[in-house]
Amino acid sequence: MRVAIIGYGNVGRAFARLLEQKRSAYPFRIVAVHTARHGSAYDLKGLPVEPAFGPAAPTVDEFLANARAEIALELTPLNPESGEPAITHIRTALQRGMHVITANKGPVAFASAALHEEARRAGLEFRYEATTMDGTPVYNLVRNNLPGVKIEGFAGVFNSTTKVILAAMSRGLTLDEGIAEARTLGIAEADPVFDIDGWDSACKAAALANVIMDARVTPQQVDRRGIGKLTPEKLAEIQATGKTVALVARAKRAAGAVKLRVRAEVLDKDDILASMRGTSNLLVLETDLMGKLGVFTLKPGLDQTAYGLFSDLVDIARSL
Ligand SMILES: NC(=O)c1ccc[n+]([C@@H]2O[C@H](COP(=O)([O-])OP(=O)(O)OC[C@H]3O[C@@H](n4cnc5c(N)ncnc54)[C@H](OP(=O)(O)O)[C@@H]3O)[C@@H](O)[C@H]2O)c1
């Protein structure tokens, strides 16, 4: 199958490397890539991981028209305020008859119901396994392995940067020193406020709730408080009581709606939500038929995000 990629940065290149590695068993080809500043590249025979870029296509629509691909990957940066321009990129690809896979949580957090409906009407697939837990099956778990199960709620620890910052502050370092540590690890968002104020967790919670609970919310509707008010002294006090703190995202059905909340929660040290360190993340689902069940990933990185895209690609290819 022929793949076109809109946004070719860290995730796009990790995905291209994964395809090279699996080429003999999975004959997918990247035939076109498009970036904001580096230009566009096309080759129907398949592009190398580091393609020679020509001038950028003037619009994403023109890029996709030239790409002659069956599947589009949307891998541009997150816009936490509106999900754009990624939502428009996805609509454009669907209108051109392409299945769409994204690692960008914006479109799922802001427009998943509408995009699903547009894809369904066109007989196409819209997938996003890489958006929330770096490729760990969450959406595909619910879709493929939990038929008939109603998701009543969830609790998740999704944000790596705040885990690194809280761990640093528990060792007596300041918030800024914690941010510097997260930057050294290469995990902080360009603007760390996005992590610290809980926006990243709110976007992931909204994306998840929209898909697995049909919540129809945006990240702005998440009752959100971050870790900005915590100090090393406050953390030391909490630790002295045998407890710890983590930024937890929760969803719950209440009075016909889905309520979402992101908070720095004080947890028992043996609470499963307190067990994740660094980039590791965890999700516990509350269900009607399967009780509570969960997934976690230990120290995921770009290769796991790339795998999330790959798993969607294989799933779509098998369904055709
Ligand atoms: N990195 C991770 O570990 C991770 C994990 C899960 C999900 N994600 C999500 O995956 C997406 C990609 O992340 P990344 O780390 O690969 O980002 P990145 O390295 O910053 O790359 C972004 C790419 O998008 C291009 N781009 C930006 N605006 C564009 C526009 N309007 N039209 C076309 N191309 C545009 C950039 O072009 P230039 O190259 O010309 O600047 C660049 O090629 C993000 O939504 C991110 O939240 C990332």
Short mmCIF file of C-alpha atoms and ligand atoms in Angstrom, two decimals:
data_model
loop_
_atom_site.label_atom_id
_atom_site.label_comp_id
_atom_site.label_asym_id
_atom_site.label_seq_id
_atom_site.Cartn_x
_atom_site.Cartn_y
_atom_site.Cartn_z
CA MET A 1 0.00 0.00 0.00
CA ARG A 2 1.15 3.52 -0.74
CA VAL A 3 1.49 5.95 2.17
CA ALA A 4 1.73 9.77 2.14
CA ILE A 5 2.95 11.59 5.26
CA ILE A 6 1.96 15.13 6.26
CA GLY A 7 4.58 16.27 8.82
CA TYR A 8 7.87 14.40 8.69
CA GLY A 9 9.76 14.97 11.97
CA ASN A 10 10.76 12.61 14.79
CA VAL A 11 7.70 10.38 14.58
CA GLY A 12 7.61 10.28 10.77
CA ARG A 13 11.25 9.22 10.55
CA ALA A 14 10.85 6.59 13.29
CA PHE A 15 7.88 5.22 11.33
CA ALA A 16 9.91 5.19 8.09
CA ARG A 17 12.71 3.25 9.86
CA LEU A 18 10.17 0.74 11.19
CA LEU A 19 8.79 0.18 7.67
CA GLU A 20 12.34 -0.46 6.37
CA GLN A 21 12.83 -3.02 9.15
CA LYS A 22 9.56 -4.86 8.36
CA ARG A 23 9.59 -4.42 4.56
CA SER A 24 9.94 -8.11 3.63
CA ALA A 25 6.79 -9.10 5.55
CA TYR A 26 4.81 -5.85 5.14
CA PRO A 27 5.26 -4.26 1.70
CA PHE A 28 4.09 -0.72 2.53
CA ARG A 29 5.77 2.14 0.68
CA ILE A 30 6.10 5.80 1.67
CA VAL A 31 5.54 7.55 -1.65
CA ALA A 32 5.30 11.18 -0.50
CA VAL A 33 6.23 13.36 2.47
CA HIS A 34 5.32 16.99 3.16
CA THR A 35 6.72 19.38 5.77
CA ALA A 36 6.27 23.03 6.76
CA ARG A 37 9.78 24.35 6.06
CA HIS A 38 11.77 21.51 4.47
CA GLY A 39 9.63 21.02 1.37
CA SER A 40 7.90 18.00 -0.15
CA ALA A 41 9.25 14.77 -1.69
CA TYR A 42 7.62 12.18 -3.96
CA ASP A 43 8.60 8.80 -5.39
CA LEU A 44 6.04 6.17 -6.36
CA LYS A 45 8.71 3.47 -6.05
CA GLY A 46 9.20 4.43 -2.38
CA LEU A 47 11.21 7.14 -0.62
CA PRO A 48 14.28 6.52 1.56
CA VAL A 49 14.16 7.49 5.26
CA GLU A 50 16.04 10.71 4.43
CA PRO A 51 14.45 11.85 1.16
CA ALA A 52 15.71 14.65 -1.07
CA PHE A 53 13.14 17.40 -0.57
CA GLY A 54 11.98 19.60 -3.42
CA PRO A 55 9.89 22.76 -3.06
CA ALA A 56 6.93 22.40 -0.70
CA ALA A 57 3.55 21.77 -2.33
CA PRO A 58 1.58 25.05 -1.98
CA THR A 59 -1.23 23.32 -0.09
CA VAL A 60 -1.84 19.98 1.62
CA ASP A 61 -4.58 19.32 -0.94
CA GLU A 62 -2.10 19.73 -3.82
CA PHE A 63 0.43 17.58 -1.96
CA LEU A 64 -2.13 14.78 -1.59
CA ALA A 65 -3.22 15.14 -5.22
CA ASN A 66 0.40 14.60 -6.33
CA ALA A 67 1.10 11.86 -3.78
CA ARG A 68 -1.09 9.11 -5.34
CA ALA A 69 -1.30 7.31 -2.00
CA GLU A 70 -4.04 5.17 -0.49
CA ILE A 71 -3.32 6.11 3.12
CA ALA A 72 -2.38 9.49 4.62
CA LEU A 73 -0.52 9.84 7.92
CA GLU A 74 -1.08 13.14 9.77
CA LEU A 75 2.02 13.79 11.91
CA THR A 76 2.13 17.57 12.38
CA PRO A 77 2.53 19.15 15.87
CA LEU A 78 -0.35 19.33 18.31
CA ASN A 79 -2.37 22.53 18.52
CA PRO A 80 -3.98 22.19 21.98
CA GLU A 81 -6.36 25.12 21.40
CA SER A 82 -8.22 23.85 18.34
CA GLY A 83 -6.60 20.76 16.84
CA GLU A 84 -6.01 22.71 13.59
CA PRO A 85 -4.61 22.60 10.94
CA ALA A 86 -4.44 18.82 11.48
CA ILE A 87 -8.25 18.46 11.43
CA THR A 88 -8.36 20.15 8.02
CA HIS A 89 -5.47 17.97 6.77
CA ILE A 90 -7.43 14.87 7.78
CA ARG A 91 -10.65 16.12 6.14
CA THR A 92 -8.72 16.90 2.96
CA ALA A 93 -7.26 13.38 2.86
CA LEU A 94 -10.68 11.79 3.47
CA GLN A 95 -12.19 13.94 0.72
CA ARG A 96 -9.47 12.62 -1.60
CA GLY A 97 -10.52 9.05 -0.76
CA MET A 98 -7.60 8.19 1.54
CA HIS A 99 -7.72 6.31 4.81
CA VAL A 100 -6.15 8.40 7.57
CA ILE A 101 -3.92 7.50 10.52
CA THR A 102 -2.65 10.10 12.98
CA ALA A 103 -0.33 10.37 15.99
CA ASN A 104 -1.65 13.89 16.62
CA LYS A 105 -4.12 13.87 19.52
CA GLY A 106 -5.61 17.27 18.57
CA PRO A 107 -8.01 15.96 15.91
CA VAL A 108 -9.18 13.12 18.19
CA ALA A 109 -9.60 15.45 21.17
CA PHE A 110 -11.51 18.10 19.19
CA ALA A 111 -13.28 16.37 16.31
CA SER A 112 -13.25 12.59 16.56
CA ALA A 113 -17.02 12.12 16.19
CA ALA A 114 -17.21 14.34 13.09
CA LEU A 115 -14.10 12.80 11.50
CA HIS A 116 -15.37 9.29 12.14
CA GLU A 117 -18.67 10.18 10.53
CA GLU A 118 -16.93 11.69 7.49
CA ALA A 119 -14.72 8.61 7.15
CA ARG A 120 -17.69 6.26 7.54
CA ARG A 121 -19.71 8.07 4.87
CA ALA A 122 -16.75 7.78 2.48
CA GLY A 123 -16.18 4.08 3.31
CA LEU A 124 -12.75 4.93 4.79
CA GLU A 125 -10.90 4.36 8.07
CA PHE A 126 -9.71 7.00 10.57
CA ARG A 127 -7.27 5.61 13.18
CA TYR A 128 -5.10 7.08 15.98
CA GLU A 129 -3.57 4.35 18.19
CA ALA A 130 -0.32 6.34 18.58
CA THR A 131 -2.01 9.43 20.06
CA THR A 132 -2.47 8.54 23.69
CA MET A 133 -0.10 5.87 25.03
CA ASP A 134 2.72 5.76 22.46
CA GLY A 135 1.37 2.78 20.56
CA THR A 136 0.17 0.66 23.48
CA PRO A 137 -3.13 -0.79 22.32
CA VAL A 138 -5.91 1.19 23.94
CA TYR A 139 -8.29 2.09 21.14
CA ASN A 140 -7.63 -1.20 19.35
CA LEU A 141 -7.99 -3.09 22.65
CA VAL A 142 -11.47 -1.67 23.16
CA ARG A 143 -12.44 -1.97 19.48
CA ASN A 144 -11.12 -5.48 18.85
CA ASN A 145 -11.02 -7.27 22.19
CA LEU A 146 -13.87 -5.95 24.31
CA PRO A 147 -17.03 -6.49 22.22
CA GLY A 148 -20.21 -5.51 24.05
CA VAL A 149 -18.30 -3.92 26.93
CA LYS A 150 -19.40 -0.46 28.09
CA ILE A 151 -16.59 1.74 29.39
CA GLU A 152 -17.91 3.42 32.55
CA GLY A 153 -14.78 5.43 33.29
CA PHE A 154 -11.01 5.39 33.37
CA ALA A 155 -8.00 6.60 35.32
CA GLY A 156 -4.70 7.25 33.58
CA VAL A 157 -1.22 8.56 34.22
CA PHE A 158 -0.19 9.78 30.81
CA ASN A 159 2.22 12.68 31.14
CA SER A 160 5.95 11.88 31.34
CA THR A 161 7.19 15.42 31.95
CA THR A 162 5.20 15.90 35.14
CA LYS A 163 6.41 12.51 36.45
CA VAL A 164 10.03 13.54 35.91
CA ILE A 165 9.41 16.98 37.49
CA LEU A 166 7.60 15.52 40.53
CA ALA A 167 10.39 12.96 41.02
CA ALA A 168 12.99 15.76 40.85
CA MET A 169 11.02 17.92 43.32
CA SER A 170 10.72 14.92 45.66
CA ARG A 171 14.53 14.93 45.72
CA GLY A 172 14.44 18.60 46.80
CA LEU A 173 14.97 20.20 43.35
CA THR A 174 12.89 23.17 42.20
CA LEU A 175 10.19 23.13 39.50
CA ASP A 176 12.60 24.80 37.04
CA GLU A 177 15.32 22.23 37.79
CA GLY A 178 12.74 19.49 37.22
CA ILE A 179 11.78 21.08 33.88
CA ALA A 180 15.49 21.19 32.92
CA GLU A 181 15.76 17.46 33.73
CA ALA A 182 12.72 16.67 31.55
CA ARG A 183 14.29 18.72 28.73
CA THR A 184 17.57 16.80 29.04
CA LEU A 185 15.56 13.60 28.58
CA GLY A 186 13.97 15.16 25.47
CA ILE A 187 10.41 14.63 26.70
CA ALA A 188 9.15 18.11 27.65
CA GLU A 189 6.91 19.97 25.18
CA ALA A 190 8.50 23.05 23.61
CA ASP A 191 6.39 25.06 26.07
CA PRO A 192 6.49 23.08 29.36
CA VAL A 193 3.41 24.93 30.66
CA PHE A 194 1.46 22.64 28.38
CA ASP A 195 2.60 19.66 30.49
CA ILE A 196 2.69 21.39 33.89
CA ASP A 197 -0.81 22.89 33.63
CA GLY A 198 -2.24 19.52 32.63
CA TRP A 199 -3.14 20.38 29.01
CA ASP A 200 -1.34 17.34 27.59
CA SER A 201 -3.24 15.06 29.99
CA ALA A 202 -6.50 16.90 29.25
CA CYS A 203 -6.03 16.41 25.49
CA LYS A 204 -5.29 12.71 25.95
CA ALA A 205 -8.23 12.25 28.33
CA ALA A 206 -10.60 14.05 25.93
CA ALA A 207 -9.33 11.98 22.99
CA LEU A 208 -9.83 8.74 24.91
CA ALA A 209 -13.22 9.69 26.34
CA ASN A 210 -14.48 10.83 22.93
CA VAL A 211 -13.63 7.52 21.33
CA ILE A 212 -14.19 4.86 23.98
CA MET A 213 -17.04 6.62 25.87
CA ASP A 214 -18.57 8.75 23.06
CA ALA A 215 -18.11 11.73 25.39
CA ARG A 216 -18.15 14.54 22.75
CA VAL A 217 -16.01 16.88 24.85
CA THR A 218 -13.05 19.12 24.07
CA PRO A 219 -9.90 19.52 26.22
CA GLN A 220 -11.27 22.89 27.40
CA GLN A 221 -14.18 21.07 29.07
CA VAL A 222 -11.84 18.97 31.23
CA ASP A 223 -11.82 20.12 34.87
CA ARG A 224 -8.07 20.64 34.91
CA ARG A 225 -5.48 21.61 37.50
CA GLY A 226 -1.77 20.93 37.00
CA ILE A 227 1.25 20.57 39.25
CA GLY A 228 2.32 24.25 39.15
CA LYS A 229 1.39 25.00 42.77
CA LEU A 230 3.38 22.11 44.26
CA THR A 231 6.70 22.87 45.95
CA PRO A 232 9.55 20.61 47.15
CA GLU A 233 8.45 21.44 50.73
CA LYS A 234 4.84 20.39 50.12
CA LEU A 235 6.02 17.16 48.44
CA ALA A 236 8.33 16.41 51.39
CA GLU A 237 5.33 16.85 53.75
CA ILE A 238 3.23 14.45 51.65
CA GLN A 239 6.08 11.93 51.48
CA ALA A 240 6.49 12.07 55.24
CA THR A 241 2.93 10.68 55.50
CA GLY A 242 3.93 7.70 53.32
CA LYS A 243 2.09 9.06 50.28
CA THR A 244 3.09 10.37 46.86
CA VAL A 245 1.73 12.63 44.09
CA ALA A 246 0.93 11.94 40.42
CA LEU A 247 -0.94 13.86 37.72
CA VAL A 248 -3.98 11.67 37.13
CA ALA A 249 -6.61 11.97 34.39
CA ARG A 250 -10.02 10.53 35.25
CA ALA A 251 -13.28 10.04 33.37
CA LYS A 252 -16.64 9.03 34.79
CA ARG A 253 -20.18 8.78 33.49
CA ALA A 254 -22.50 10.98 35.58
CA ALA A 255 -26.08 12.14 34.91
CA GLY A 256 -26.00 11.20 31.23
CA ALA A 257 -22.69 12.95 30.53
CA VAL A 258 -19.00 12.11 30.84
CA LYS A 259 -17.07 14.17 33.40
CA LEU A 260 -13.32 14.54 32.91
CA ARG A 261 -10.81 15.69 35.48
CA VAL A 262 -7.04 16.17 35.58
CA ARG A 263 -5.44 16.67 39.01
CA ALA A 264 -2.21 16.24 40.92
CA GLU A 265 -3.56 13.54 43.25
CA VAL A 266 -2.14 12.42 46.59
CA LEU A 267 -1.87 8.62 46.30
CA ASP A 268 -0.81 5.75 48.52
CA LYS A 269 2.68 4.66 47.46
CA ASP A 270 1.37 1.18 46.60
CA ASP A 271 -1.50 2.57 44.46
CA ILE A 272 -1.06 1.20 40.94
CA LEU A 273 -1.40 4.79 39.60
CA ALA A 274 1.69 5.74 41.62
CA SER A 275 3.79 2.96 40.11
CA MET A 276 4.75 4.61 36.82
CA ARG A 277 8.11 6.40 36.49
CA GLY A 278 9.56 8.62 33.75
CA THR A 279 7.98 8.00 30.34
CA SER A 280 6.11 4.89 31.53
CA ASN A 281 2.35 5.28 31.39
CA LEU A 282 -0.73 3.45 32.57
CA LEU A 283 -4.46 3.32 31.97
CA VAL A 284 -7.09 1.53 34.07
CA LEU A 285 -10.51 1.10 32.42
CA GLU A 286 -13.70 0.68 34.44
CA THR A 287 -16.16 -1.48 32.56
CA ASP A 288 -19.57 -3.09 32.99
CA LEU A 289 -18.60 -6.62 31.97
CA MET A 290 -14.85 -6.87 32.60
CA GLY A 291 -14.56 -5.02 35.90
CA LYS A 292 -11.39 -2.97 36.06
CA LEU A 293 -8.66 -3.81 33.58
CA GLY A 294 -5.62 -1.92 32.44
CA VAL A 295 -2.60 -1.54 30.18
CA PHE A 296 0.81 -0.05 30.82
CA THR A 297 4.03 0.56 28.91
CA LEU A 298 7.42 0.74 30.54
CA LYS A 299 9.69 3.46 29.16
CA PRO A 300 8.11 3.79 25.71
CA GLY A 301 9.88 5.91 23.13
CA LEU A 302 9.56 6.98 19.51
CA ASP A 303 9.78 3.39 18.28
CA GLN A 304 6.61 2.56 20.19
CA THR A 305 4.81 5.62 18.78
CA ALA A 306 5.89 4.47 15.32
CA TYR A 307 4.54 1.01 16.14
CA GLY A 308 1.15 2.53 17.01
CA LEU A 309 0.98 3.95 13.47
CA PHE A 310 2.20 0.65 12.01
CA SER A 311 -0.43 -1.38 13.90
CA ASP A 312 -3.17 0.88 12.52
CA LEU A 313 -1.73 0.54 9.02
CA VAL A 314 -1.66 -3.26 9.21
CA ASP A 315 -5.19 -3.31 10.63
CA ILE A 316 -6.50 -1.15 7.78
CA ALA A 317 -4.64 -3.20 5.14
CA ARG A 318 -6.15 -6.42 6.54
CA SER A 319 -9.65 -4.98 6.47
CA LEU A 320 -9.53 -4.11 2.74
N1 LIG B 1 7.47 12.61 19.72
C1 LIG B 1 6.74 11.73 20.40
O1 LIG B 1 7.25 10.95 21.21
C2 LIG B 1 5.26 11.61 20.15
C3 LIG B 1 4.52 10.60 20.75
C4 LIG B 1 3.14 10.47 20.47
C5 LIG B 1 2.53 11.39 19.62
N2 LIG B 1 3.28 12.41 19.08
C6 LIG B 1 2.61 13.36 18.18
O2 LIG B 1 3.06 13.12 16.85
C7 LIG B 1 3.04 14.35 16.10
C8 LIG B 1 4.42 14.55 15.46
O3 LIG B 1 5.40 14.64 16.49
P1 LIG B 1 6.95 14.82 16.12
O4 LIG B 1 7.68 14.61 17.39
O5 LIG B 1 7.29 14.03 14.91
O6 LIG B 1 6.97 16.38 15.72
P2 LIG B 1 8.15 17.18 14.99
O7 LIG B 1 9.43 16.41 15.09
O8 LIG B 1 8.08 18.57 15.49
O9 LIG B 1 7.72 17.16 13.43
C9 LIG B 1 6.58 17.85 12.97
C10 LIG B 1 6.58 17.85 11.46
O10 LIG B 1 5.40 18.52 11.02
C11 LIG B 1 5.76 19.49 10.03
N3 LIG B 1 4.74 20.53 10.05
C12 LIG B 1 4.50 21.47 11.02
N4 LIG B 1 3.44 22.21 10.68
C13 LIG B 1 3.01 21.76 9.47
C14 LIG B 1 1.99 22.14 8.58
N5 LIG B 1 1.14 23.14 8.88
N6 LIG B 1 1.87 21.47 7.40
C15 LIG B 1 2.71 20.46 7.08
N7 LIG B 1 3.70 20.04 7.89
C16 LIG B 1 3.85 20.69 9.07
C17 LIG B 1 7.14 19.94 10.41
O11 LIG B 1 7.76 20.52 9.28
P3 LIG B 1 9.31 21.04 9.31
O12 LIG B 1 10.13 19.77 9.37
O13 LIG B 1 9.51 21.71 8.03
O14 LIG B 1 9.41 21.88 10.53
C18 LIG B 1 7.75 18.59 10.82
O15 LIG B 1 8.18 17.89 9.66
C19 LIG B 1 2.65 15.44 17.09
O16 LIG B 1 1.27 15.72 16.97
C20 LIG B 1 2.95 14.82 18.45
O17 LIG B 1 2.14 15.35 19.49
C21 LIG B 1 4.61 12.52 19.31
#
